[in-house]
Amino acid sequence: MFGAKARTGPRQIRAAMTYRFDRLKILVVDDNPHMRKLLAAILQAAGVTQLFQAESVATAWAAFNEANPDIVFVDWMLNGPSGLELVRMIRTDAKSANPLVPVIMLTGYTQIEHVIQARDAGATEFLAKPVSAKSILARLVAVIEYPRAFVRTKYYFGPCRRRHRPGDYRGQERRSAGSEVAIDMPPKP
């Protein structure tokens, strides 16, 4: 996750088991067929029945716009354009079926620079490989239980990159009141 500990305790796992994941449409994008199969098996074991898979940005973009999934899992490294490009397309392309969809970035690259790049591209959550059923369920619960407001600036559209909102922060980068708003409309082209 970006700047916060993953909520993966027993309470979150119990919460995950109370959800009706069968109502979710999830898109899994990874060029490795074994990883797609692993993610699909974990999601199906949790009750997901509407699962779409893609191995490239091109096939993912078509599946995304046709299926209009509720959540997207995307690997950073894909053959051809990267998962970051897909995230940017989802967030900013005028033809995007849902620019507000939660996107969970998967990667083996966990250096802070990669986390920042994923965040700045518009990823909602970050999940380091190797993944586990527990970490996948924790991210599903996180995007359901803790939805993030979206922010539009001149250079960014996506989930608010600031997780913590300390009311007593008085530093230079403090936002003015009302600058962070939930946006329920797609970005204008």
Tab-separated table of C-alpha atoms in Angstrom:
chain	number	residue	atom	x	y	z
A	1	MET	CA	0.000	0.000	0.000
A	2	PHE	CA	1.073	3.562	-0.433
A	3	GLY	CA	2.419	5.029	2.786
A	4	ALA	CA	0.477	2.817	5.160
A	5	LYS	CA	0.710	-0.665	6.561
A	6	ALA	CA	-1.419	-3.229	4.804
A	7	ARG	CA	-4.521	-4.054	6.777
A	8	THR	CA	-4.035	-7.824	6.787
A	9	GLY	CA	-4.974	-8.791	10.311
A	10	PRO	CA	-7.519	-11.395	11.380
A	11	ARG	CA	-10.297	-8.782	11.401
A	12	GLN	CA	-9.710	-7.970	7.729
A	13	ILE	CA	-9.610	-11.634	6.751
A	14	ARG	CA	-12.890	-12.249	8.622
A	15	ALA	CA	-14.333	-9.188	6.880
A	16	ALA	CA	-13.201	-10.567	3.531
A	17	MET	CA	-15.051	-13.792	4.209
A	18	THR	CA	-18.311	-11.890	4.879
A	19	TYR	CA	-18.309	-10.179	1.492
A	20	ARG	CA	-20.259	-11.457	-1.457
A	21	PHE	CA	-17.373	-11.382	-3.920
A	22	ASP	CA	-19.569	-13.218	-6.421
A	23	ARG	CA	-21.040	-9.824	-7.324
A	24	LEU	CA	-17.666	-8.389	-8.333
A	25	LYS	CA	-16.303	-8.248	-11.844
A	26	ILE	CA	-12.508	-8.427	-11.687
A	27	LEU	CA	-9.964	-8.033	-14.468
A	28	VAL	CA	-6.546	-9.673	-13.995
A	29	VAL	CA	-3.777	-8.449	-16.306
A	30	ASP	CA	-0.474	-10.335	-16.331
A	31	ASP	CA	1.614	-11.656	-19.205
A	32	ASN	CA	2.657	-14.692	-17.150
A	33	PRO	CA	-0.032	-17.389	-17.541
A	34	HIS	CA	0.993	-19.042	-14.250
A	35	MET	CA	0.492	-15.799	-12.326
A	36	ARG	CA	-2.889	-15.219	-13.982
A	37	LYS	CA	-3.882	-18.760	-13.038
A	38	LEU	CA	-2.725	-18.258	-9.427
A	39	LEU	CA	-4.620	-14.955	-9.066
A	40	ALA	CA	-7.696	-16.471	-10.689
A	41	ALA	CA	-7.598	-19.472	-8.335
A	42	ILE	CA	-7.317	-17.240	-5.254
A	43	LEU	CA	-10.095	-14.918	-6.422
A	44	GLN	CA	-12.373	-17.802	-7.383
A	45	ALA	CA	-11.757	-19.484	-4.008
A	46	ALA	CA	-12.901	-16.207	-2.405
A	47	GLY	CA	-16.118	-16.403	-4.430
A	48	VAL	CA	-15.393	-14.260	-7.488
A	49	THR	CA	-17.321	-15.678	-10.430
A	50	GLN	CA	-16.993	-12.876	-12.979
A	51	LEU	CA	-13.291	-12.978	-13.742
A	52	PHE	CA	-11.695	-11.593	-16.883
A	53	GLN	CA	-8.062	-12.139	-17.848
A	54	ALA	CA	-5.685	-10.415	-20.238
A	55	GLU	CA	-2.001	-10.817	-21.073
A	56	SER	CA	-1.232	-7.415	-22.616
A	57	VAL	CA	-2.278	-3.794	-22.487
A	58	ALA	CA	-4.130	-4.148	-25.796
A	59	THR	CA	-6.201	-7.156	-24.701
A	60	ALA	CA	-6.687	-5.642	-21.227
A	61	TRP	CA	-7.934	-2.348	-22.657
A	62	ALA	CA	-10.497	-4.173	-24.803
A	63	ALA	CA	-11.597	-6.388	-21.882
A	64	PHE	CA	-11.736	-3.405	-19.530
A	65	ASN	CA	-13.995	-1.375	-21.794
A	66	GLU	CA	-16.211	-4.336	-22.655
A	67	ALA	CA	-16.601	-5.841	-19.165
A	68	ASN	CA	-16.357	-2.601	-17.123
A	69	PRO	CA	-14.869	-4.433	-14.107
A	70	ASP	CA	-15.239	-3.323	-10.502
A	71	ILE	CA	-11.553	-3.924	-9.693
A	72	VAL	CA	-8.424	-4.357	-11.819
A	73	PHE	CA	-5.282	-6.269	-10.838
A	74	VAL	CA	-2.442	-5.344	-13.199
A	75	ASP	CA	1.174	-6.455	-13.310
A	76	TRP	CA	3.760	-3.731	-13.798
A	77	MET	CA	5.883	-5.609	-16.347
A	78	LEU	CA	4.010	-6.749	-19.425
A	79	ASN	CA	5.202	-7.645	-22.912
A	80	GLY	CA	4.935	-4.372	-24.811
A	81	PRO	CA	3.562	-1.370	-22.943
A	82	SER	CA	3.768	-1.667	-19.154
A	83	GLY	CA	0.995	-1.947	-16.620
A	84	LEU	CA	1.663	1.701	-15.774
A	85	GLU	CA	0.517	2.636	-19.273
A	86	LEU	CA	-2.709	0.710	-18.749
A	87	VAL	CA	-3.319	2.506	-15.448
A	88	ARG	CA	-2.774	5.872	-17.167
A	89	MET	CA	-5.187	4.888	-19.948
A	90	ILE	CA	-7.827	3.806	-17.436
A	91	ARG	CA	-7.516	7.103	-15.578
A	92	THR	CA	-7.194	9.589	-18.432
A	93	ASP	CA	-8.409	8.173	-21.754
A	94	ALA	CA	-11.707	9.702	-22.860
A	95	LYS	CA	-12.858	6.197	-23.943
A	96	SER	CA	-12.260	4.649	-20.506
A	97	ALA	CA	-15.274	2.685	-19.284
A	98	ASN	CA	-14.611	3.735	-15.676
A	99	PRO	CA	-11.712	6.031	-14.750
A	100	LEU	CA	-12.622	5.664	-11.056
A	101	VAL	CA	-12.150	1.880	-10.879
A	102	PRO	CA	-9.791	0.670	-8.126
A	103	VAL	CA	-6.529	-0.540	-9.689
A	104	ILE	CA	-4.193	-2.800	-7.721
A	105	MET	CA	-0.648	-2.771	-9.123
A	106	LEU	CA	1.284	-6.044	-8.784
A	107	THR	CA	5.051	-6.111	-9.096
A	108	GLY	CA	8.253	-7.676	-7.921
A	109	TYR	CA	9.844	-4.219	-8.056
A	110	THR	CA	9.300	-2.852	-4.580
A	111	GLN	CA	11.816	-0.034	-4.459
A	112	ILE	CA	10.334	3.277	-3.326
A	113	GLU	CA	10.781	4.740	-6.832
A	114	HIS	CA	8.456	2.064	-8.228
A	115	VAL	CA	5.874	2.609	-5.529
A	116	ILE	CA	5.906	6.347	-6.283
A	117	GLN	CA	5.622	5.763	-10.044
A	118	ALA	CA	2.641	3.443	-9.561
A	119	ARG	CA	1.003	5.936	-7.211
A	120	ASP	CA	1.608	8.809	-9.617
A	121	ALA	CA	0.193	6.818	-12.549
A	122	GLY	CA	-3.049	6.454	-10.598
A	123	ALA	CA	-2.820	3.015	-8.991
A	124	THR	CA	-5.072	2.669	-5.976
A	125	GLU	CA	-3.062	-0.008	-4.181
A	126	PHE	CA	0.361	-1.616	-4.546
A	127	LEU	CA	0.952	-5.324	-3.986
A	128	ALA	CA	4.439	-6.809	-3.958
A	129	LYS	CA	5.115	-10.206	-5.456
A	130	PRO	CA	5.191	-12.936	-4.389
A	131	VAL	CA	1.535	-12.596	-3.496
A	132	SER	CA	-0.475	-14.647	-1.058
A	133	ALA	CA	-4.179	-15.279	-0.677
A	134	LYS	CA	-4.051	-13.179	2.478
A	135	SER	CA	-2.472	-10.173	0.724
A	136	ILE	CA	-4.909	-10.357	-2.203
A	137	LEU	CA	-7.926	-10.533	0.112
A	138	ALA	CA	-6.513	-7.674	2.170
A	139	ARG	CA	-6.316	-5.472	-0.940
A	140	LEU	CA	-9.843	-6.411	-1.974
A	141	VAL	CA	-11.105	-5.444	1.457
A	142	ALA	CA	-9.006	-2.244	1.404
A	143	VAL	CA	-10.499	-0.975	-1.853
A	144	ILE	CA	-14.020	-1.833	-0.647
A	145	GLU	CA	-13.777	-0.695	2.983
A	146	TYR	CA	-11.515	2.310	2.482
A	147	PRO	CA	-12.429	3.917	-0.852
A	148	ARG	CA	-10.251	6.877	-1.708
A	149	ALA	CA	-11.388	10.246	-2.943
A	150	PHE	CA	-10.221	11.167	-6.425
A	151	VAL	CA	-8.253	14.276	-7.200
A	152	ARG	CA	-7.947	16.175	-10.444
A	153	THR	CA	-5.071	18.576	-10.959
A	154	LYS	CA	-3.388	19.899	-14.048
A	155	TYR	CA	-0.948	16.943	-14.059
A	156	TYR	CA	-2.764	14.159	-12.192
A	157	PHE	CA	-6.087	12.392	-12.054
A	158	GLY	CA	-6.532	9.485	-9.711
A	159	PRO	CA	-6.954	8.439	-6.094
A	160	CYS	CA	-5.792	10.945	-3.526
A	161	ARG	CA	-2.129	10.184	-2.993
A	162	ARG	CA	-2.270	11.247	0.640
A	163	ARG	CA	-3.561	8.512	2.893
A	164	HIS	CA	-3.307	10.275	6.204
A	165	ARG	CA	-5.146	13.488	6.916
A	166	PRO	CA	-3.740	14.848	10.131
A	167	GLY	CA	-5.899	17.827	10.989
A	168	ASP	CA	-3.097	19.575	12.791
A	169	TYR	CA	-0.625	19.580	9.881
A	170	ARG	CA	0.472	23.147	9.176
A	171	GLY	CA	3.389	22.619	6.761
A	172	GLN	CA	4.009	24.250	3.396
A	173	GLU	CA	2.298	21.492	1.433
A	174	ARG	CA	-0.956	21.741	3.355
A	175	ARG	CA	-3.945	21.756	1.051
A	176	SER	CA	-6.484	24.471	1.319
A	177	ALA	CA	-9.962	23.504	2.463
A	178	GLY	CA	-12.005	21.895	-0.275
A	179	SER	CA	-9.100	21.110	-2.609
A	180	GLU	CA	-9.616	17.373	-2.211
A	181	VAL	CA	-12.995	16.298	-3.492
A	182	ALA	CA	-14.495	13.038	-4.511
A	183	ILE	CA	-15.077	13.133	-8.233
A	184	ASP	CA	-17.831	10.996	-9.629
A	185	MET	CA	-17.516	12.158	-13.215
A	186	PRO	CA	-14.961	10.868	-15.717
A	187	PRO	CA	-12.130	13.221	-16.606
A	188	LYS	CA	-12.768	15.550	-19.497
A	189	PRO	CA	-10.688	14.869	-22.603
